[in-house]
């Protein structure tokens, strides 16, 4: 086939959003001979959409020179912008600055001739936004929006609008900012905004929702993003932050294996980049290791997050708590709260601070933190999850203060909200607290029912850390140590099946558990009974007539 025939096939495939096929045909055409500047630009775009960021920058570089040679300064400047924008988002600030300066120079040389002047405003607005100047950022984004509307450039309009929504939220006008973003998101599905800006908008909106505790909206827009991605099976998320946010949503849904895959995928794309997203990805992976009970892996991941420049709190303090070091955890939380740069950052620390301070025996400080969290949740614009988190904190403090019945009321409210939002793990954690409150109030039967449901949730998820806490409560409730050695009912069930020669996989299938959960139960059995092997455990089971 000729160069033109291959290029035409590539154009047709890209028009159908078949990015891999379009890339392959245009790439083959480029290898056989010269292709147009427009085709080079589309090849670069396809490379980005397939996750080939470095190659995408290289191809945009070629397109830049091709447009420059053809005398098309506007398109050359746009290529320079997208190179700089990509490099900036991946943490390559010096090289990004060079390309963005080149785009700015081109825009300055031809004022009023096109949308380029609006595009080059975006990085300046972002810098203002993330350095604590939301008013200046809003003004700059509004200017870019005006340019986009004047030129009829839907991509620029989308980028400017999402920036305005985020700036409004950081000004404290959260409801207005979210309303603007919701309206923008509704327009994203009509196909008038191209794929790279569409992905950026989704990522920014979901990230802002995560930051503001608006987990319901984050899940809703993540589902919309998933639907958009399914229409383009070979599309790769081109911003690692987007994968991290998706991992957070999946974790709350209870899809932990998928959540790990997304976090690891983000790290794979960020290798070698000095990027804040690297710290975010390591922190998210650490969180998943911690809740699954793999504390050494969590320790390493939190350390890597810190090395990437991210404050690893409150996760690291919760890890110390899981390791039985509440005083160390409390010291870390007090320091993190004191250093929090703004109210939003502080608010994200408060729920864990209540848990840690109570474990360290500082009821007065925990009560103060819970009251501060309640003040945030009292805002009419506060999302339901923040209201639930505040109720959980109040319930925990009331329980520690000996007011079990009042604590149960708060925890029941929190549980209902978590269940309504589909927050599987969080609901289980609240229900475990509710079981403690009802036990303290003397209603052992209700406490057992709550505990049993919480345990089923933790077992299904493989939440090793919380399962250990549930085991401790089961022993305190009484009637759940069904055999010698302090074994719980579930451990007895596992031991009986192992004694019949079943493998971990078979045990997992019969009890509807994960293999990792079965392995954890076996490890607990070996430790409690001081046994070295499955054979010894089998002998023990027969000796004590458990089978």
XYZ file of N, CA and C in Angstrom, residues 206 210 215-227 230 245-259 284 288 418 421-426 457 460-461:
129
model
N -13.276 14.288 39.438
C -13.269 13.196 40.413
C -12.281 13.493 41.534
N -13.090 13.762 45.520
C -12.371 12.997 46.537
C -11.863 13.919 47.638
N -17.953 11.547 48.057
C -17.666 10.234 47.485
C -18.796 9.738 46.592
N -20.009 10.162 46.867
C -21.126 9.765 46.010
C -20.977 10.328 44.619
N -20.651 11.624 44.528
C -20.453 12.247 43.227
C -19.205 11.679 42.549
N -18.153 11.400 43.312
C -16.942 10.805 42.730
C -17.256 9.459 42.094
N -18.060 8.650 42.784
C -18.434 7.342 42.239
C -19.291 7.494 40.991
N -20.188 8.467 41.008
C -21.082 8.689 39.869
C -20.298 9.085 38.621
N -19.371 10.026 38.790
C -18.605 10.468 37.624
C -17.562 9.440 37.208
N -17.076 8.648 38.150
C -16.173 7.555 37.772
C -16.911 6.525 36.935
N -18.164 6.250 37.283
C -18.976 5.329 36.480
C -19.186 5.888 35.076
N -19.401 7.215 34.988
C -19.547 7.845 33.674
C -18.258 7.721 32.875
N -17.125 7.914 33.558
C -15.830 7.753 32.890
C -15.639 6.326 32.397
N -16.045 5.359 33.218
C -15.921 3.956 32.820
C -16.762 3.661 31.577
N -17.978 4.227 31.533
C -18.820 4.026 30.353
C -18.171 4.640 29.113
N -15.345 2.386 28.023
C -15.766 1.120 27.417
C -16.131 1.282 25.947
N -7.340 8.123 41.508
C -8.692 8.448 41.974
C -9.642 7.274 41.718
N -9.489 6.637 40.570
C -10.339 5.477 40.280
C -10.059 4.360 41.285
N -8.798 4.187 41.663
C -8.443 3.185 42.673
C -9.138 3.492 43.992
N -9.209 4.765 44.369
C -9.873 5.138 45.614
C -11.363 4.797 45.567
N -11.982 5.080 44.436
C -13.408 4.771 44.293
C -13.626 3.259 44.355
N -12.786 2.498 43.658
C -12.912 1.040 43.656
C -12.695 0.469 45.055
N -11.776 1.055 45.804
C -11.539 0.587 47.169
C -12.794 0.744 48.021
N -13.441 1.893 47.908
C -14.656 2.109 48.691
C -15.780 1.182 48.244
N -15.824 0.843 46.956
C -16.846 -0.074 46.456
C -16.614 -1.502 46.928
N -15.410 -1.791 47.403
C -15.071 -3.151 47.812
C -14.375 -3.948 46.730
N -14.004 -3.308 45.618
C -13.298 -3.997 44.522
C -11.798 -3.796 44.719
N -11.250 -4.476 45.718
C -9.883 -4.183 46.128
C -8.829 -4.671 45.147
N -9.067 -5.807 44.511
C -8.087 -6.280 43.531
C -7.978 -5.295 42.377
N -9.126 -4.823 41.896
C -9.113 -3.813 40.828
C -8.454 -2.531 41.302
N -8.691 -2.171 42.554
C -8.093 -0.954 43.095
C -6.570 -1.053 43.106
N -1.835 5.585 47.987
C -3.025 4.775 47.768
C -2.708 3.288 47.862
N -4.184 0.433 50.624
C -4.744 -0.879 50.288
C -4.000 -1.994 51.020
N -23.514 5.143 55.091
C -22.475 4.376 54.393
C -23.096 3.297 53.507
N -24.560 4.841 50.407
C -23.546 5.280 49.461
C -22.761 4.119 48.862
N -23.045 2.895 49.320
C -22.326 1.732 48.795
C -20.896 1.624 49.287
N -20.620 2.151 50.467
C -19.260 2.144 51.025
C -19.075 0.874 51.854
N -18.736 -0.202 51.187
C -18.724 -1.526 51.801
C -17.823 -1.609 53.018
N -16.562 -1.248 52.860
C -15.602 -1.393 53.950
C -15.926 -0.432 55.091
N -16.238 0.810 54.734
C -16.549 1.788 55.770
C -17.765 1.359 56.576
N -18.394 -8.974 56.084
C -17.889 -7.931 55.183
C -16.370 -7.983 55.106
N -15.125 -11.086 53.238
C -15.343 -10.990 51.789
C -14.299 -10.078 51.141
N -13.950 -9.009 51.830
C -12.981 -8.061 51.295
C -11.545 -8.538 51.471
